[in-house]
């Protein structure tokens, strides 16, 4: 019988799938010290979300028992891929399962910003009827700039087009045939995207190249006017990864009015510090990294990951192995 550790939770249906395939599943958060003491060495697979960090040191004390590391989600930034590759351990993820949920949250944040929904709710609860102060703007006719044009950005583009937005994107890694399938203006530089768009949504990974890609200089390039030269403000949404926006620069831009709204589901440091001045700003609203937190996404994530783990334990490389090219 194969042993699988599920450290950060997973849908019941996915656990059942593993058990039906004759795996013993242990659902339990494992403390860092126990991981460093080799708690995973008795397991064939470990399935984590974002709370458990799988470092080089943990991997080194977990071999040869541990055969696969699975991330029940998309981002694998909590797993040391280089170390896993050197030790010959495949790392698998579930890249497609949460796409629709993140698309919907992104659009919710865009709409929430433009129509002041969080502020409206807060003022209503406080007993105020702030109807006159809450005049928003429409998405219709505005330019949306998508940084990255992968699956989630493409989904956002489809919805935004249905709202009548003009779609722009910057993605240096996009195969040219993909952009052609969409009515999207591709930009050669990030600066050109910022100069053109009043609404920006981030859909790239956090890498050295994208760290603080959204900074004061770029925010200052945003035009604040729609294609008819009418003022509509500048708005930024990030439901991808924290650290891509320089939060200090964004706060300054909110303060000086260059940025009209900022909506974040992800933060440079999570959980975000409750005393962060960003959280006090009236034109900021946020959610605690809940992009993939829907019943549907979590079910799909769990089932996809259970299937990938079973493939890996049968000795094959799952299709969603992220370090495939580095495994010898
Ligand atoms: C992901 O990478 O799958 C998402 O950011 C969701 C998460 O980490 O919880």
Short mmCIF file of C-alpha atoms and ligand atoms in Angstrom, two decimals:
data_model
loop_
_atom_site.label_atom_id
_atom_site.label_comp_id
_atom_site.label_asym_id
_atom_site.label_seq_id
_atom_site.Cartn_x
_atom_site.Cartn_y
_atom_site.Cartn_z
CA UNK A 1 0.00 0.00 0.00
CA UNK A 2 1.26 3.49 -0.98
CA UNK A 3 1.22 6.22 1.68
CA UNK A 4 0.15 9.74 0.78
CA UNK A 5 0.47 12.75 3.11
CA UNK A 6 -2.08 15.52 2.54
CA UNK A 7 -0.78 18.41 4.62
CA UNK A 8 -2.96 21.40 3.70
CA UNK A 9 -6.34 19.81 3.03
CA UNK A 10 -7.99 18.44 -0.09
CA UNK A 11 -11.55 17.71 -1.29
CA UNK A 12 -13.08 14.53 0.19
CA UNK A 13 -13.82 13.14 -3.27
CA UNK A 14 -10.14 13.34 -4.17
CA UNK A 15 -9.13 11.59 -0.95
CA UNK A 16 -11.60 8.82 -1.80
CA UNK A 17 -10.09 8.47 -5.26
CA UNK A 18 -6.67 7.86 -3.70
CA UNK A 19 -8.08 5.43 -1.13
CA UNK A 20 -9.94 3.51 -3.81
CA UNK A 21 -6.62 3.16 -5.61
CA UNK A 22 -5.30 1.43 -2.49
CA UNK A 23 -3.43 4.38 -0.98
CA UNK A 24 -3.31 5.09 2.73
CA UNK A 25 -4.02 8.80 3.02
CA UNK A 26 -2.89 10.73 6.09
CA UNK A 27 -4.56 14.17 6.27
CA UNK A 28 -2.58 16.21 8.70
CA UNK A 29 -0.63 19.47 8.77
CA UNK A 30 3.02 18.67 9.52
CA UNK A 31 5.08 21.21 11.47
CA UNK A 32 8.30 22.50 9.87
CA UNK A 33 10.56 20.85 12.43
CA UNK A 34 8.92 17.46 11.82
CA UNK A 35 9.36 17.91 8.07
CA UNK A 36 13.03 18.72 8.66
CA UNK A 37 13.30 15.63 10.88
CA UNK A 38 12.19 13.45 7.97
CA UNK A 39 8.43 13.10 8.59
CA UNK A 40 7.89 12.63 4.85
CA UNK A 41 10.42 9.84 4.45
CA UNK A 42 7.74 7.25 5.26
CA UNK A 43 5.42 8.59 2.56
CA UNK A 44 5.44 7.88 -1.17
CA UNK A 45 3.77 11.17 -2.00
CA UNK A 46 3.02 14.49 -0.37
CA UNK A 47 0.19 16.77 -1.48
CA UNK A 48 0.48 20.40 -0.34
CA UNK A 49 -1.34 23.66 -1.02
CA UNK A 50 0.43 26.89 -0.08
CA UNK A 51 0.84 26.57 3.70
CA UNK A 52 3.48 23.82 3.56
CA UNK A 53 6.83 24.87 2.10
CA UNK A 54 8.86 22.04 0.62
CA UNK A 55 12.49 23.12 0.84
CA UNK A 56 15.73 21.50 -0.30
CA UNK A 57 16.48 20.40 3.29
CA UNK A 58 13.09 18.74 3.62
CA UNK A 59 13.46 16.95 0.29
CA UNK A 60 16.95 15.72 1.16
CA UNK A 61 15.74 13.98 4.32
CA UNK A 62 12.66 12.55 2.56
CA UNK A 63 14.38 10.48 -0.13
CA UNK A 64 14.40 7.69 -1.17
CA UNK A 65 10.89 7.19 0.31
CA UNK A 66 9.24 10.24 -1.19
CA UNK A 67 8.55 9.69 -4.89
CA UNK A 68 6.40 12.69 -5.84
CA UNK A 69 5.55 16.15 -4.55
CA UNK A 70 2.14 17.43 -5.59
CA UNK A 71 0.88 21.02 -5.40
CA UNK A 72 -2.92 21.10 -5.17
CA UNK A 73 -3.08 24.35 -7.15
CA UNK A 74 -1.16 26.22 -9.82
CA UNK A 75 1.77 28.08 -8.23
CA UNK A 76 4.75 25.95 -7.22
CA UNK A 77 6.69 28.80 -5.59
CA UNK A 78 6.53 26.99 -2.22
CA UNK A 79 8.46 24.01 -3.59
CA UNK A 80 12.20 23.97 -4.32
CA UNK A 81 12.04 22.75 -7.90
CA UNK A 82 15.81 22.67 -8.43
CA UNK A 83 16.33 20.48 -5.39
CA UNK A 84 13.45 18.18 -6.38
CA UNK A 85 14.91 17.81 -9.87
CA UNK A 86 18.39 17.05 -8.55
CA UNK A 87 16.92 14.35 -6.32
CA UNK A 88 14.87 12.98 -9.23
CA UNK A 89 11.52 13.81 -7.63
CA UNK A 90 8.75 14.90 -9.98
CA UNK A 91 6.70 17.92 -8.87
CA UNK A 92 3.16 17.97 -10.23
CA UNK A 93 0.46 20.65 -10.11
CA UNK A 94 -3.11 21.26 -11.27
CA UNK A 95 -2.73 24.11 -13.74
CA UNK A 96 -6.21 24.16 -15.27
CA UNK A 97 -8.55 23.32 -12.41
CA UNK A 98 -8.96 26.79 -10.89
CA UNK A 99 -8.88 28.89 -14.07
CA UNK A 100 -12.59 29.78 -14.16
CA UNK A 101 -12.69 30.63 -10.44
CA UNK A 102 -9.75 33.04 -10.76
CA UNK A 103 -11.27 34.58 -13.89
CA UNK A 104 -14.52 35.23 -12.02
CA UNK A 105 -12.75 36.69 -8.97
CA UNK A 106 -10.70 39.00 -11.20
CA UNK A 107 -13.81 40.34 -12.88
CA UNK A 108 -15.52 40.65 -9.49
CA UNK A 109 -12.59 42.77 -8.27
CA UNK A 110 -12.71 44.94 -11.38
CA UNK A 111 -16.42 45.56 -10.97
CA UNK A 112 -16.06 45.98 -7.22
CA UNK A 113 -13.44 48.69 -7.75
CA UNK A 114 -15.29 50.63 -10.41
CA UNK A 115 -18.62 50.62 -8.60
CA UNK A 116 -17.13 51.04 -5.09
CA UNK A 117 -18.94 47.93 -3.88
CA UNK A 118 -16.78 47.34 -0.76
CA UNK A 119 -16.95 51.05 0.20
CA UNK A 120 -20.67 51.17 -0.51
CA UNK A 121 -21.23 48.17 1.75
CA UNK A 122 -19.08 49.63 4.54
CA UNK A 123 -20.81 53.03 4.46
CA UNK A 124 -24.24 51.40 4.32
CA UNK A 125 -23.48 49.31 7.39
CA UNK A 126 -22.17 52.38 9.20
CA UNK A 127 -25.57 54.02 8.73
CA UNK A 128 -24.57 56.39 5.89
CA UNK A 129 -26.47 56.72 2.59
CA UNK A 130 -23.47 57.75 0.44
CA UNK A 131 -25.31 57.65 -2.89
CA UNK A 132 -23.83 60.92 -4.20
CA UNK A 133 -20.22 60.01 -3.35
CA UNK A 134 -20.37 56.62 -5.04
CA UNK A 135 -20.57 57.52 -8.70
CA UNK A 136 -18.47 54.96 -10.53
CA UNK A 137 -17.47 54.27 -14.11
CA UNK A 138 -18.40 51.53 -16.58
CA UNK A 139 -16.15 48.84 -17.95
CA UNK A 140 -17.72 49.44 -21.35
CA UNK A 141 -15.39 51.09 -23.84
CA UNK A 142 -12.33 51.05 -21.57
CA UNK A 143 -8.92 49.60 -22.33
CA UNK A 144 -7.95 46.57 -20.26
CA UNK A 145 -4.26 45.65 -20.18
CA UNK A 146 -3.50 42.06 -19.24
CA UNK A 147 0.03 41.30 -18.08
CA UNK A 148 0.48 37.71 -19.19
CA UNK A 149 -1.93 36.06 -21.60
CA UNK A 150 -2.24 32.51 -20.33
CA UNK A 151 -5.44 30.60 -19.59
CA UNK A 152 -6.71 32.94 -16.85
CA UNK A 153 -5.99 36.13 -18.78
CA UNK A 154 -7.69 34.64 -21.84
CA UNK A 155 -10.78 33.88 -19.72
CA UNK A 156 -10.76 37.43 -18.33
CA UNK A 157 -10.40 38.77 -21.89
CA UNK A 158 -13.50 36.87 -23.03
CA UNK A 159 -15.63 38.22 -20.18
CA UNK A 160 -14.22 41.74 -20.53
CA UNK A 161 -14.94 41.69 -24.26
CA UNK A 162 -18.54 40.78 -23.45
CA UNK A 163 -18.62 43.97 -21.32
CA UNK A 164 -17.38 45.94 -24.33
CA UNK A 165 -13.78 46.43 -23.18
CA UNK A 166 -10.87 46.74 -25.60
CA UNK A 167 -8.24 44.11 -24.74
CA UNK A 168 -4.50 44.72 -24.71
CA UNK A 169 -1.79 42.41 -23.43
CA UNK A 170 1.92 42.01 -22.84
CA UNK A 171 3.26 38.46 -22.83
CA UNK A 172 6.74 37.85 -24.24
CA UNK A 173 6.32 34.07 -23.87
CA UNK A 174 3.04 33.72 -25.77
CA UNK A 175 3.18 31.62 -28.95
CA UNK A 176 2.12 33.95 -31.81
CA UNK A 177 -0.74 31.67 -32.94
CA UNK A 178 -2.51 32.02 -29.53
CA UNK A 179 -2.86 35.81 -29.70
CA UNK A 180 -4.33 35.49 -33.19
CA UNK A 181 -7.32 33.55 -31.80
CA UNK A 182 -8.32 36.59 -29.71
CA UNK A 183 -9.18 40.14 -30.60
CA UNK A 184 -6.28 41.40 -28.51
CA UNK A 185 -3.62 44.04 -29.18
CA UNK A 186 -0.29 42.58 -28.12
CA UNK A 187 2.33 45.04 -26.87
CA UNK A 188 6.07 44.61 -27.23
CA UNK A 189 6.86 46.27 -23.89
CA UNK A 190 5.20 46.58 -20.48
CA UNK A 191 5.62 50.36 -20.67
CA UNK A 192 3.61 50.54 -23.87
CA UNK A 193 0.78 48.59 -22.18
CA UNK A 194 0.74 50.98 -19.21
CA UNK A 195 0.75 54.04 -21.48
CA UNK A 196 -2.32 52.76 -23.29
CA UNK A 197 -4.49 51.18 -20.58
CA UNK A 198 -6.53 52.61 -17.72
CA UNK A 199 -7.33 49.17 -16.34
CA UNK A 200 -4.56 46.64 -15.67
CA UNK A 201 -4.93 43.06 -14.48
CA UNK A 202 -1.97 40.84 -13.65
CA UNK A 203 -1.78 37.24 -14.85
CA UNK A 204 1.90 36.27 -14.79
CA UNK A 205 4.09 34.29 -12.41
CA UNK A 206 6.27 35.93 -9.80
CA UNK A 207 9.86 35.65 -11.03
CA UNK A 208 12.98 37.81 -10.74
CA UNK A 209 11.82 39.42 -13.99
CA UNK A 210 8.29 40.26 -12.74
CA UNK A 211 9.14 41.24 -9.14
CA UNK A 212 7.86 44.84 -8.68
CA UNK A 213 7.09 45.03 -12.39
CA UNK A 214 4.28 47.40 -11.40
CA UNK A 215 6.17 50.33 -9.87
CA UNK A 216 5.67 54.11 -9.51
CA UNK A 217 7.11 54.85 -12.91
CA UNK A 218 4.77 52.51 -14.73
CA UNK A 219 1.72 53.55 -12.71
CA UNK A 220 2.54 57.16 -13.60
CA UNK A 221 2.30 56.24 -17.31
CA UNK A 222 -1.37 55.19 -17.08
CA UNK A 223 -3.53 57.67 -19.00
CA UNK A 224 -6.54 58.03 -16.66
CA UNK A 225 -8.74 58.74 -19.70
CA UNK A 226 -10.75 56.42 -21.89
CA UNK A 227 -10.41 56.23 -25.69
CA UNK A 228 -12.85 59.19 -25.96
CA UNK A 229 -10.60 61.22 -23.63
CA UNK A 230 -13.15 61.09 -20.83
CA UNK A 231 -11.73 60.68 -17.32
CA UNK A 232 -12.19 57.18 -15.95
CA UNK A 233 -9.22 56.93 -13.55
CA UNK A 234 -6.60 54.20 -13.41
CA UNK A 235 -7.31 50.82 -11.88
CA UNK A 236 -5.15 47.79 -11.06
CA UNK A 237 -6.19 44.27 -10.05
CA UNK A 238 -3.89 41.44 -9.00
CA UNK A 239 -5.25 37.93 -8.46
CA UNK A 240 -2.01 36.24 -9.62
CA UNK A 241 0.91 36.47 -7.19
CA UNK A 242 1.99 38.97 -4.58
CA UNK A 243 5.24 40.84 -5.14
CA UNK A 244 4.53 41.71 -8.78
CA UNK A 245 3.12 45.05 -7.61
CA UNK A 246 5.33 47.27 -5.48
CA UNK A 247 2.72 47.81 -2.76
CA UNK A 248 4.47 50.90 -1.37
CA UNK A 249 4.49 52.52 -4.80
CA UNK A 250 0.84 51.59 -5.34
CA UNK A 251 -0.12 53.12 -2.00
CA UNK A 252 1.66 56.36 -2.90
CA UNK A 253 -0.16 56.39 -6.25
CA UNK A 254 -3.51 55.90 -4.44
CA UNK A 255 -2.59 58.77 -2.13
CA UNK A 256 -1.64 61.15 -4.91
CA UNK A 257 -4.62 60.18 -7.07
CA UNK A 258 -2.66 58.69 -10.00
CA UNK A 259 -4.24 55.36 -9.11
CA UNK A 260 -8.01 55.43 -8.56
CA UNK A 261 -8.35 51.91 -7.26
CA UNK A 262 -6.26 48.91 -6.32
CA UNK A 263 -7.78 45.48 -5.73
CA UNK A 264 -5.57 42.65 -4.51
CA UNK A 265 -6.22 39.00 -3.81
CA UNK A 266 -2.50 38.36 -3.34
CA UNK A 267 0.13 40.18 -1.30
CA UNK A 268 3.90 40.35 -1.17
CA UNK A 269 3.75 38.93 2.37
CA UNK A 270 0.90 36.60 3.25
CA UNK A 271 -1.02 36.68 5.48
CA UNK A 272 -0.92 40.46 5.02
CA UNK A 273 0.02 42.52 8.09
CA UNK A 274 -3.28 43.78 9.54
CA UNK A 275 -1.60 47.11 10.34
CA UNK A 276 -0.59 47.68 6.71
CA UNK A 277 -1.62 51.22 5.69
CA UNK A 278 -2.86 49.79 2.39
CA UNK A 279 -5.75 48.13 4.22
CA UNK A 280 -6.87 51.52 5.56
CA UNK A 281 -6.95 53.24 2.18
CA UNK A 282 -10.50 53.98 1.00
CA UNK A 283 -9.63 53.16 -2.63
CA UNK A 284 -8.08 49.81 -1.85
CA UNK A 285 -10.00 46.61 -1.38
CA UNK A 286 -8.76 43.08 -1.05
CA UNK A 287 -9.42 39.42 -0.44
CA UNK A 288 -7.19 36.90 1.36
CA UNK A 289 -5.85 34.87 -1.61
CA UNK A 290 -9.17 33.21 -2.43
CA UNK A 291 -8.82 33.01 -6.22
CA UNK A 292 -9.11 29.23 -6.26
CA UNK A 293 -11.36 29.03 -3.22
CA UNK A 294 -14.57 27.75 -4.76
CA UNK A 295 -16.19 24.38 -4.27
CA UNK A 296 -15.90 23.67 -7.99
CA UNK A 297 -12.22 24.61 -8.27
CA UNK A 298 -11.20 22.73 -5.15
CA UNK A 299 -13.02 19.60 -6.35
CA UNK A 300 -11.29 19.80 -9.74
CA UNK A 301 -7.91 20.60 -8.17
CA UNK A 302 -8.22 17.60 -5.82
CA UNK A 303 -9.25 15.16 -8.52
CA UNK A 304 -6.59 16.35 -10.98
CA UNK A 305 -3.91 16.08 -8.30
CA UNK A 306 -5.08 12.66 -7.11
CA UNK A 307 -4.88 11.41 -10.71
CA UNK A 308 -1.43 12.92 -11.21
CA UNK A 309 -0.14 11.34 -7.98
CA UNK A 310 -1.47 7.94 -9.02
CA UNK A 311 0.25 8.23 -12.40
CA UNK A 312 3.51 9.22 -10.71
CA UNK A 313 3.26 6.33 -8.23
CA UNK A 314 2.73 3.92 -11.12
CA UNK A 315 6.18 4.97 -12.37
CA UNK A 316 5.16 7.31 -15.21
CA UNK A 317 5.57 11.08 -15.43
CA UNK A 318 2.20 12.85 -15.20
CA UNK A 319 1.37 15.35 -17.96
CA UNK A 320 1.41 18.14 -15.35
CA UNK A 321 4.96 17.49 -14.12
CA UNK A 322 6.43 20.99 -13.85
CA UNK A 323 10.07 19.91 -13.63
CA UNK A 324 9.80 17.35 -16.44
CA UNK A 325 12.65 18.83 -18.49
CA UNK A 326 15.05 18.84 -15.52
CA UNK A 327 14.50 15.24 -14.47
CA UNK A 328 17.25 13.01 -15.72
C1 LIG B 1 -2.71 28.62 -6.85
O1 LIG B 1 -1.52 28.81 -7.09
O2 LIG B 1 -3.26 27.55 -7.13
C2 LIG B 1 -3.53 29.68 -6.24
O3 LIG B 1 -2.83 30.83 -6.00
C3 LIG B 1 -4.35 29.19 -5.09
C4 LIG B 1 -3.62 28.97 -3.79
O4 LIG B 1 -2.42 29.04 -3.70
O5 LIG B 1 -4.31 28.74 -2.82
#
